[in-house]
PDB file of N, CA and C in Angstrom:
ATOM      1  N   MET V  15      -2.362   5.391   5.941  1.00 57.00           N
ATOM      2  CA  MET V  15      -2.355   4.755   7.238  1.00 57.00           C
ATOM      3  C   MET V  15      -2.558   5.825   8.317  1.00 57.00           C
ATOM      4  N   ALA V  16      -3.100   5.422   9.442  1.00 72.00           N
ATOM      5  CA  ALA V  16      -3.507   6.368  10.469  1.00 72.00           C
ATOM      6  C   ALA V  16      -2.398   6.810  11.416  1.00 72.00           C
ATOM      7  N   ASP V  17      -1.485   5.923  11.767  1.00 93.00           N
ATOM      8  CA  ASP V  17      -0.482   6.249  12.769  1.00 93.00           C
ATOM      9  C   ASP V  17       0.859   5.667  12.327  1.00 93.00           C
ATOM     10  N   ALA V  18       1.929   6.421  12.526  1.00 95.00           N
ATOM     11  CA  ALA V  18       3.257   5.949  12.116  1.00 95.00           C
ATOM     12  C   ALA V  18       4.261   6.159  13.236  1.00 95.00           C
ATOM     13  N   LYS V  19       5.146   5.195  13.393  1.00 96.00           N
ATOM     14  CA  LYS V  19       6.244   5.274  14.352  1.00 96.00           C
ATOM     15  C   LYS V  19       7.519   4.861  13.631  1.00 96.00           C
ATOM     16  N   VAL V  20       8.646   5.451  14.040  1.00 96.00           N
ATOM     17  CA  VAL V  20       9.936   5.110  13.462  1.00 96.00           C
ATOM     18  C   VAL V  20      10.801   4.484  14.548  1.00 96.00           C
ATOM     19  N   PHE V  21      11.403   3.346  14.221  1.00 95.00           N
ATOM     20  CA  PHE V  21      12.262   2.624  15.146  1.00 95.00           C
ATOM     21  C   PHE V  21      13.634   2.447  14.514  1.00 95.00           C
ATOM     22  N   ARG V  22      14.625   2.318  15.345  1.00 94.00           N
ATOM     23  CA  ARG V  22      15.970   2.067  14.857  1.00 94.00           C
ATOM     24  C   ARG V  22      16.199   0.563  14.818  1.00 94.00           C
ATOM     25  N   MET V  23      16.668   0.066  13.687  1.00 90.00           N
ATOM     26  CA  MET V  23      16.977  -1.354  13.550  1.00 90.00           C
ATOM     27  C   MET V  23      18.472  -1.550  13.722  1.00 90.00           C
ATOM     28  N   GLY V  24      18.819  -2.465  14.570  1.00 81.00           N
ATOM     29  CA  GLY V  24      20.223  -2.767  14.769  1.00 81.00           C
ATOM     30  C   GLY V  24      20.501  -4.204  14.400  1.00 81.00           C
ATOM     31  N   GLY V  25      21.748  -4.552  14.381  1.00 78.00           N
ATOM     32  CA  GLY V  25      22.111  -5.935  14.104  1.00 78.00           C
ATOM     33  C   GLY V  25      21.867  -6.324  12.664  1.00 78.00           C
ATOM     34  N   SER V  26      21.674  -7.597  12.471  1.00 86.00           N
ATOM     35  CA  SER V  26      21.547  -8.112  11.109  1.00 86.00           C
ATOM     36  C   SER V  26      20.128  -8.565  10.780  1.00 86.00           C
ATOM     37  N   GLN V  27      19.135  -8.107  11.536  1.00 89.00           N
ATOM     38  CA  GLN V  27      17.757  -8.498  11.262  1.00 89.00           C
ATOM     39  C   GLN V  27      17.311  -7.961   9.917  1.00 89.00           C
ATOM     40  N   THR V  28      16.596  -8.790   9.184  1.00 93.00           N
ATOM     41  CA  THR V  28      16.040  -8.358   7.916  1.00 93.00           C
ATOM     42  C   THR V  28      14.601  -7.891   8.129  1.00 93.00           C
ATOM     43  N   LEU V  29      14.101  -7.156   7.175  1.00 94.00           N
ATOM     44  CA  LEU V  29      12.711  -6.699   7.212  1.00 94.00           C
ATOM     45  C   LEU V  29      11.767  -7.898   7.277  1.00 94.00           C
ATOM     46  N   GLU V  30      12.057  -8.919   6.513  1.00 95.00           N
ATOM     47  CA  GLU V  30      11.202 -10.101   6.483  1.00 95.00           C
ATOM     48  C   GLU V  30      11.175 -10.810   7.846  1.00 95.00           C
ATOM     49  N   GLU V  31      12.309 -10.878   8.542  1.00 95.00           N
ATOM     50  CA  GLU V  31      12.351 -11.490   9.874  1.00 95.00           C
ATOM     51  C   GLU V  31      11.489 -10.711  10.858  1.00 95.00           C
ATOM     52  N   VAL V  32      11.555  -9.399  10.805  1.00 96.00           N
ATOM     53  CA  VAL V  32      10.733  -8.559  11.679  1.00 96.00           C
ATOM     54  C   VAL V  32       9.256  -8.762  11.356  1.00 96.00           C
ATOM     55  N   ALA V  33       8.914  -8.789  10.075  1.00 97.00           N
ATOM     56  CA  ALA V  33       7.523  -8.965   9.656  1.00 97.00           C
ATOM     57  C   ALA V  33       6.983 -10.315  10.110  1.00 97.00           C
ATOM     58  N   HIS V  34       7.774 -11.381   9.957  1.00 97.00           N
ATOM     59  CA  HIS V  34       7.329 -12.713  10.379  1.00 97.00           C
ATOM     60  C   HIS V  34       7.170 -12.784  11.891  1.00 97.00           C
ATOM     61  N   ALA V  35       8.047 -12.137  12.638  1.00 97.00           N
ATOM     62  CA  ALA V  35       7.922 -12.106  14.094  1.00 97.00           C
ATOM     63  C   ALA V  35       6.643 -11.373  14.512  1.00 97.00           C
ATOM     64  N   LEU V  36       6.320 -10.287  13.818  1.00 97.00           N
ATOM     65  CA  LEU V  36       5.092  -9.548  14.115  1.00 97.00           C
ATOM     66  C   LEU V  36       3.863 -10.396  13.802  1.00 97.00           C
ATOM     67  N   GLU V  37       3.868 -11.080  12.664  1.00 97.00           N
ATOM     68  CA  GLU V  37       2.752 -11.967  12.320  1.00 97.00           C
ATOM     69  C   GLU V  37       2.603 -13.083  13.361  1.00 97.00           C
ATOM     70  N   ASP V  38       3.718 -13.678  13.792  1.00 97.00           N
ATOM     71  CA  ASP V  38       3.666 -14.728  14.809  1.00 97.00           C
ATOM     72  C   ASP V  38       3.061 -14.197  16.110  1.00 97.00           C
ATOM     73  N   PHE V  39       3.428 -12.971  16.508  1.00 97.00           N
ATOM     74  CA  PHE V  39       2.879 -12.353  17.706  1.00 97.00           C
ATOM     75  C   PHE V  39       1.368 -12.141  17.567  1.00 97.00           C
ATOM     76  N   LEU V  40       0.946 -11.606  16.436  1.00 96.00           N
ATOM     77  CA  LEU V  40      -0.480 -11.334  16.236  1.00 96.00           C
ATOM     78  C   LEU V  40      -1.304 -12.618  16.236  1.00 96.00           C
ATOM     79  N   ARG V  41      -0.768 -13.678  15.645  1.00 96.00           N
ATOM     80  CA  ARG V  41      -1.470 -14.963  15.634  1.00 96.00           C
ATOM     81  C   ARG V  41      -1.428 -15.639  16.997  1.00 96.00           C
ATOM     82  N   GLY V  42      -0.250 -15.725  17.597  1.00 95.00           N
ATOM     83  CA  GLY V  42      -0.078 -16.483  18.830  1.00 95.00           C
ATOM     84  C   GLY V  42      -0.574 -15.792  20.077  1.00 95.00           C
ATOM     85  N   GLN V  43      -0.290 -14.500  20.222  1.00 95.00           N
ATOM     86  CA  GLN V  43      -0.647 -13.775  21.443  1.00 95.00           C
ATOM     87  C   GLN V  43      -2.000 -13.073  21.352  1.00 95.00           C
ATOM     88  N   LYS V  44      -2.332 -12.577  20.165  1.00 91.00           N
ATOM     89  CA  LYS V  44      -3.583 -11.827  20.006  1.00 91.00           C
ATOM     90  C   LYS V  44      -4.686 -12.639  19.330  1.00 91.00           C
ATOM     91  N   HIS V  45      -4.357 -13.842  18.879  1.00 88.00           N
ATOM     92  CA  HIS V  45      -5.319 -14.771  18.267  1.00 88.00           C
ATOM     93  C   HIS V  45      -6.019 -14.168  17.048  1.00 88.00           C
ATOM     94  N   LEU V  46      -5.243 -13.503  16.207  1.00 90.00           N
ATOM     95  CA  LEU V  46      -5.773 -12.900  14.997  1.00 90.00           C
ATOM     96  C   LEU V  46      -5.361 -13.714  13.781  1.00 90.00           C
ATOM     97  N   GLU V  47      -6.169 -13.665  12.764  1.00 91.00           N
ATOM     98  CA  GLU V  47      -5.806 -14.237  11.464  1.00 91.00           C
ATOM     99  C   GLU V  47      -4.952 -13.192  10.760  1.00 91.00           C
ATOM    100  N   THR V  48      -3.846 -13.602  10.172  1.00 95.00           N
ATOM    101  CA  THR V  48      -2.971 -12.637   9.499  1.00 95.00           C
ATOM    102  C   THR V  48      -2.620 -13.095   8.093  1.00 95.00           C
ATOM    103  N   GLU V  49      -2.295 -12.131   7.275  1.00 95.00           N
ATOM    104  CA  GLU V  49      -1.711 -12.354   5.956  1.00 95.00           C
ATOM    105  C   GLU V  49      -0.659 -11.283   5.765  1.00 95.00           C
ATOM    106  N   GLY V  50       0.451 -11.656   5.161  1.00 96.00           N
ATOM    107  CA  GLY V  50       1.508 -10.690   4.914  1.00 96.00           C
ATOM    108  C   GLY V  50       2.145 -10.924   3.569  1.00 96.00           C
ATOM    109  N   VAL V  51       2.664  -9.856   2.987  1.00 96.00           N
ATOM    110  CA  VAL V  51       3.316  -9.960   1.685  1.00 96.00           C
ATOM    111  C   VAL V  51       4.415  -8.911   1.586  1.00 96.00           C
ATOM    112  N   ALA V  52       5.550  -9.336   1.051  1.00 95.00           N
ATOM    113  CA  ALA V  52       6.625  -8.385   0.764  1.00 95.00           C
ATOM    114  C   ALA V  52       6.236  -7.630  -0.500  1.00 95.00           C
ATOM    115  N   GLN V  53       6.235  -6.304  -0.427  1.00 94.00           N
ATOM    116  CA  GLN V  53       5.880  -5.497  -1.584  1.00 94.00           C
ATOM    117  C   GLN V  53       7.117  -5.079  -2.363  1.00 94.00           C
ATOM    118  N   SER V  54       8.243  -5.073  -1.678  1.00 94.00           N
ATOM    119  CA  SER V  54       9.532  -4.777  -2.301  1.00 94.00           C
ATOM    120  C   SER V  54      10.602  -5.208  -1.305  1.00 94.00           C
ATOM    121  N   GLU V  55      11.857  -4.941  -1.598  1.00 92.00           N
ATOM    122  CA  GLU V  55      12.926  -5.282  -0.664  1.00 92.00           C
ATOM    123  C   GLU V  55      12.860  -4.443   0.609  1.00 92.00           C
ATOM    124  N   THR V  56      12.193  -3.288   0.540  1.00 95.00           N
ATOM    125  CA  THR V  56      12.150  -2.379   1.688  1.00 95.00           C
ATOM    126  C   THR V  56      10.753  -2.183   2.268  1.00 95.00           C
ATOM    127  N   SER V  57       9.754  -2.917   1.776  1.00 97.00           N
ATOM    128  CA  SER V  57       8.383  -2.713   2.238  1.00 97.00           C
ATOM    129  C   SER V  57       7.659  -4.048   2.401  1.00 97.00           C
ATOM    130  N   TYR V  58       6.928  -4.177   3.524  1.00 97.00           N
ATOM    131  CA  TYR V  58       6.173  -5.396   3.827  1.00 97.00           C
ATOM    132  C   TYR V  58       4.810  -4.977   4.361  1.00 97.00           C
ATOM    133  N   PHE V  59       3.734  -5.605   3.877  1.00 97.00           N
ATOM    134  CA  PHE V  59       2.371  -5.266   4.285  1.00 97.00           C
ATOM    135  C   PHE V  59       1.758  -6.448   5.007  1.00 97.00           C
ATOM    136  N   ILE V  60       1.145  -6.177   6.167  1.00 97.00           N
ATOM    137  CA  ILE V  60       0.461  -7.199   6.964  1.00 97.00           C
ATOM    138  C   ILE V  60      -0.958  -6.726   7.246  1.00 97.00           C
ATOM    139  N   GLN V  61      -1.902  -7.650   7.150  1.00 95.00           N
ATOM    140  CA  GLN V  61      -3.249  -7.350   7.615  1.00 95.00           C
ATOM    141  C   GLN V  61      -3.630  -8.420   8.626  1.00 95.00           C
ATOM    142  N   ALA V  62      -4.429  -8.027   9.614  1.00 94.00           N
ATOM    143  CA  ALA V  62      -4.836  -8.938  10.684  1.00 94.00           C
ATOM    144  C   ALA V  62      -6.285  -8.658  11.049  1.00 94.00           C
ATOM    145  N   ARG V  63      -7.002  -9.719  11.416  1.00 90.00           N
ATOM    146  CA  ARG V  63      -8.405  -9.555  11.813  1.00 90.00           C
ATOM    147  C   ARG V  63      -8.827 -10.659  12.755  1.00 90.00           C
ATOM    148  N   VAL V  64      -9.903 -10.379  13.480  1.00 85.00           N
ATOM    149  CA  VAL V  64     -10.541 -11.388  14.317  1.00 85.00           C
ATOM    150  C   VAL V  64     -11.374 -12.250  13.389  1.00 85.00           C
ATOM    151  N   ARG V  65     -11.255 -13.538  13.543  1.00 76.00           N
ATOM    152  CA  ARG V  65     -11.965 -14.469  12.648  1.00 76.00           C
ATOM    153  C   ARG V  65     -13.274 -14.891  13.296  1.00 76.00           C
ATOM    154  N   GLU V  66     -14.270 -14.024  13.244  1.00 71.00           N
ATOM    155  CA  GLU V  66     -15.586 -14.329  13.802  1.00 71.00           C
ATOM    156  C   GLU V  66     -16.644 -13.943  12.782  1.00 71.00           C
ATOM    157  N   ASP V  67     -17.431 -14.926  12.351  1.00 64.00           N
ATOM    158  CA  ASP V  67     -18.415 -14.701  11.294  1.00 64.00           C
ATOM    159  C   ASP V  67     -19.496 -13.695  11.675  1.00 64.00           C
ATOM    160  N   TRP V  68     -19.853 -13.620  12.969  1.00 52.00           N
ATOM    161  CA  TRP V  68     -20.906 -12.684  13.352  1.00 52.00           C
ATOM    162  C   TRP V  68     -20.479 -11.237  13.124  1.00 52.00           C
ATOM    163  N   LYS V  69     -19.183 -10.952  13.208  1.00 57.00           N
ATOM    164  CA  LYS V  69     -18.712  -9.586  12.974  1.00 57.00           C
ATOM    165  C   LYS V  69     -18.903  -9.192  11.511  1.00 57.00           C
ATOM    166  N   LYS V  70     -18.723 -10.153  10.601  1.00 58.00           N
ATOM    167  CA  LYS V  70     -18.975  -9.874   9.191  1.00 58.00           C
ATOM    168  C   LYS V  70     -20.449  -9.536   8.978  1.00 58.00           C
ATOM    169  N   PHE V  71     -21.318 -10.290   9.643  1.00 52.00           N
ATOM    170  CA  PHE V  71     -22.757 -10.111   9.486  1.00 52.00           C
ATOM    171  C   PHE V  71     -23.212  -8.723   9.910  1.00 52.00           C
ATOM    172  N   VAL V  72     -22.634  -8.178  10.977  1.00 51.00           N
ATOM    173  CA  VAL V  72     -23.050  -6.862  11.464  1.00 51.00           C
ATOM    174  C   VAL V  72     -22.150  -5.731  10.957  1.00 51.00           C
ATOM    175  N   GLY V  73     -21.214  -6.061  10.057  1.00 57.00           N
ATOM    176  CA  GLY V  73     -20.384  -5.024   9.451  1.00 57.00           C
ATOM    177  C   GLY V  73     -19.188  -4.586  10.264  1.00 57.00           C
ATOM    178  N   LEU V  74     -18.749  -5.402  11.215  1.00 63.00           N
ATOM    179  CA  LEU V  74     -17.601  -5.060  12.052  1.00 63.00           C
ATOM    180  C   LEU V  74     -16.364  -5.867  11.654  1.00 63.00           C
ATOM    181  N   ASP V  75     -16.203  -6.079  10.358  1.00 68.00           N
ATOM    182  CA  ASP V  75     -15.117  -6.933   9.891  1.00 68.00           C
ATOM    183  C   ASP V  75     -13.893  -6.133   9.439  1.00 68.00           C
ATOM    184  N   GLN V  76     -13.562  -5.089  10.187  1.00 83.00           N
ATOM    185  CA  GLN V  76     -12.388  -4.281   9.873  1.00 83.00           C
ATOM    186  C   GLN V  76     -11.108  -5.061  10.147  1.00 83.00           C
ATOM    187  N   ALA V  77     -10.101  -4.764   9.371  1.00 90.00           N
ATOM    188  CA  ALA V  77      -8.793  -5.394   9.551  1.00 90.00           C
ATOM    189  C   ALA V  77      -7.799  -4.339  10.021  1.00 90.00           C
ATOM    190  N   ILE V  78      -6.837  -4.779  10.812  1.00 93.00           N
ATOM    191  CA  ILE V  78      -5.697  -3.930  11.153  1.00 93.00           C
ATOM    192  C   ILE V  78      -4.727  -4.041   9.987  1.00 93.00           C
ATOM    193  N   GLN V  79      -4.257  -2.925   9.490  1.00 95.00           N
ATOM    194  CA  GLN V  79      -3.321  -2.925   8.371  1.00 95.00           C
ATOM    195  C   GLN V  79      -2.010  -2.304   8.823  1.00 95.00           C
ATOM    196  N   ILE V  80      -0.925  -3.026   8.577  1.00 97.00           N
ATOM    197  CA  ILE V  80       0.394  -2.595   9.035  1.00 97.00           C
ATOM    198  C   ILE V  80       1.358  -2.614   7.858  1.00 97.00           C
ATOM    199  N   ARG V  81       2.023  -1.499   7.624  1.00 97.00           N
ATOM    200  CA  ARG V  81       3.041  -1.437   6.582  1.00 97.00           C
ATOM    201  C   ARG V  81       4.390  -1.169   7.255  1.00 97.00           C
ATOM    202  N   LEU V  82       5.342  -2.076   7.019  1.00 98.00           N
ATOM    203  CA  LEU V  82       6.693  -1.935   7.530  1.00 98.00           C
ATOM    204  C   LEU V  82       7.577  -1.467   6.376  1.00 98.00           C
ATOM    205  N   THR V  83       8.304  -0.390   6.596  1.00 97.00           N
ATOM    206  CA  THR V  83       9.188   0.140   5.564  1.00 97.00           C
ATOM    207  C   THR V  83      10.555   0.384   6.172  1.00 97.00           C
ATOM    208  N   ARG V  84      11.574  -0.168   5.538  1.00 95.00           N
ATOM    209  CA  ARG V  84      12.936  -0.012   6.048  1.00 95.00           C
ATOM    210  C   ARG V  84      13.706   0.989   5.199  1.00 95.00           C
ATOM    211  N   TYR V  85      14.355   1.928   5.880  1.00 92.00           N
ATOM    212  CA  TYR V  85      15.253   2.904   5.268  1.00 92.00           C
ATOM    213  C   TYR V  85      16.577   2.817   6.016  1.00 92.00           C
ATOM    214  N   ASP V  86      17.590   2.266   5.391  1.00 89.00           N
ATOM    215  CA  ASP V  86      18.899   2.084   6.027  1.00 89.00           C
ATOM    216  C   ASP V  86      18.751   1.396   7.381  1.00 89.00           C
ATOM    217  N   THR V  87      18.994   2.122   8.483  1.00 90.00           N
ATOM    218  CA  THR V  87      18.904   1.504   9.818  1.00 90.00           C
ATOM    219  C   THR V  87      17.611   1.858  10.549  1.00 90.00           C
ATOM    220  N   SER V  88      16.648   2.477   9.873  1.00 95.00           N
ATOM    221  CA  SER V  88      15.381   2.803  10.526  1.00 95.00           C
ATOM    222  C   SER V  88      14.241   1.982   9.931  1.00 95.00           C
ATOM    223  N   LEU V  89      13.250   1.723  10.762  1.00 96.00           N
ATOM    224  CA  LEU V  89      12.061   0.979  10.368  1.00 96.00           C
ATOM    225  C   LEU V  89      10.847   1.839  10.669  1.00 96.00           C
ATOM    226  N   THR V  90      10.084   2.172   9.647  1.00 97.00           N
ATOM    227  CA  THR V  90       8.840   2.923   9.822  1.00 97.00           C
ATOM    228  C   THR V  90       7.688   1.932   9.862  1.00 97.00           C
ATOM    229  N   VAL V  91       6.849   2.036  10.894  1.00 97.00           N
ATOM    230  CA  VAL V  91       5.687   1.167  11.056  1.00 97.00           C
ATOM    231  C   VAL V  91       4.443   2.038  10.959  1.00 97.00           C
ATOM    232  N   ASP V  92       3.672   1.844   9.885  1.00 97.00           N
ATOM    233  CA  ASP V  92       2.409   2.554   9.685  1.00 97.00           C
ATOM    234  C   ASP V  92       1.272   1.605  10.042  1.00 97.00           C
ATOM    235  N   VAL V  93       0.361   2.054  10.912  1.00 96.00           N
ATOM    236  CA  VAL V  93      -0.751   1.221  11.361  1.00 96.00           C
ATOM    237  C   VAL V  93      -2.056   1.939  11.063  1.00 96.00           C
ATOM    238  N   GLY V  94      -3.004   1.197  10.516  1.00 95.00           N
ATOM    239  CA  GLY V  94      -4.317   1.755  10.227  1.00 95.00           C
ATOM    240  C   GLY V  94      -5.358   0.650  10.233  1.00 95.00           C
ATOM    241  N   ALA V  95      -6.542   0.972   9.766  1.00 91.00           N
ATOM    242  CA  ALA V  95      -7.631   0.004   9.695  1.00 91.00           C
ATOM    243  C   ALA V  95      -8.299   0.115   8.340  1.00 91.00           C
ATOM    244  N   GLY V  96      -8.866  -0.973   7.892  1.00 89.00           N
ATOM    245  CA  GLY V  96      -9.560  -0.972   6.613  1.00 89.00           C
ATOM    246  C   GLY V  96     -10.191  -2.322   6.373  1.00 89.00           C
ATOM    247  N   LYS V  97     -10.734  -2.484   5.198  1.00 86.00           N
ATOM    248  CA  LYS V  97     -11.352  -3.755   4.805  1.00 86.00           C
ATOM    249  C   LYS V  97     -10.280  -4.797   4.568  1.00 86.00           C
ATOM    250  N   TRP V  98     -10.588  -6.035   4.882  1.00 85.00           N
ATOM    251  CA  TRP V  98      -9.697  -7.170   4.612  1.00 85.00           C
ATOM    252  C   TRP V  98      -9.548  -7.307   3.094  1.00 85.00           C
ATOM    253  N   ALA V  99      -8.338  -7.343   2.621  1.00 84.00           N
ATOM    254  CA  ALA V  99      -8.074  -7.517   1.184  1.00 84.00           C
ATOM    255  C   ALA V  99      -7.957  -8.988   0.888  1.00 84.00           C
ATOM    256  N   ASP V 100      -8.869  -9.513   0.059  1.00 79.00           N
ATOM    257  CA  ASP V 100      -8.856 -10.943  -0.260  1.00 79.00           C
ATOM    258  C   ASP V 100      -7.656 -11.335  -1.112  1.00 79.00           C
ATOM    259  N   LYS V 101      -7.257 -10.466  -1.990  1.00 72.00           N
ATOM    260  CA  LYS V 101      -6.110 -10.732  -2.840  1.00 72.00           C
ATOM    261  C   LYS V 101      -4.987  -9.801  -2.420  1.00 72.00           C
ATOM    262  N   LEU V 102      -4.254 -10.198  -1.399  1.00 68.00           N
ATOM    263  CA  LEU V 102      -3.261  -9.326  -0.773  1.00 68.00           C
ATOM    264  C   LEU V 102      -2.144  -8.935  -1.709  1.00 68.00           C
ATOM    265  N   GLY V 103      -1.833  -9.730  -2.689  1.00 59.00           N
ATOM    266  CA  GLY V 103      -0.768  -9.390  -3.615  1.00 59.00           C
ATOM    267  C   GLY V 103      -1.014  -8.095  -4.364  1.00 59.00           C
ATOM    268  N   GLY V 104      -2.261  -7.653  -4.428  1.00 51.00           N
ATOM    269  CA  GLY V 104      -2.612  -6.428  -5.148  1.00 51.00           C
ATOM    270  C   GLY V 104      -2.607  -5.182  -4.291  1.00 51.00           C
ATOM    271  N   VAL V 105      -2.249  -5.316  -2.995  1.00 49.00           N
ATOM    272  CA  VAL V 105      -2.284  -4.160  -2.077  1.00 49.00           C
ATOM    273  C   VAL V 105      -1.089  -3.265  -2.315  1.00 49.00           C
TER     274      VAL V 105
END
């Protein structure tokens, strides 16, 4: 992944709740298509893209890829770009 930030998690929020809130934001506010999958109890992967067929035609169909990883009370967010994975369970 290209860029990483570490945040402190407080309260009783779970990794899955944070991931679902991020997906809701990307869909609702940024109008992106998203897919997400829990990779383990401490890791969640999200991909997001603009759903426009002309971008696929000209090769601009990159996806934003986000990996959320929780370590105790910290949350690491890795953000990068890559091809949309059709079978996200294999990421």
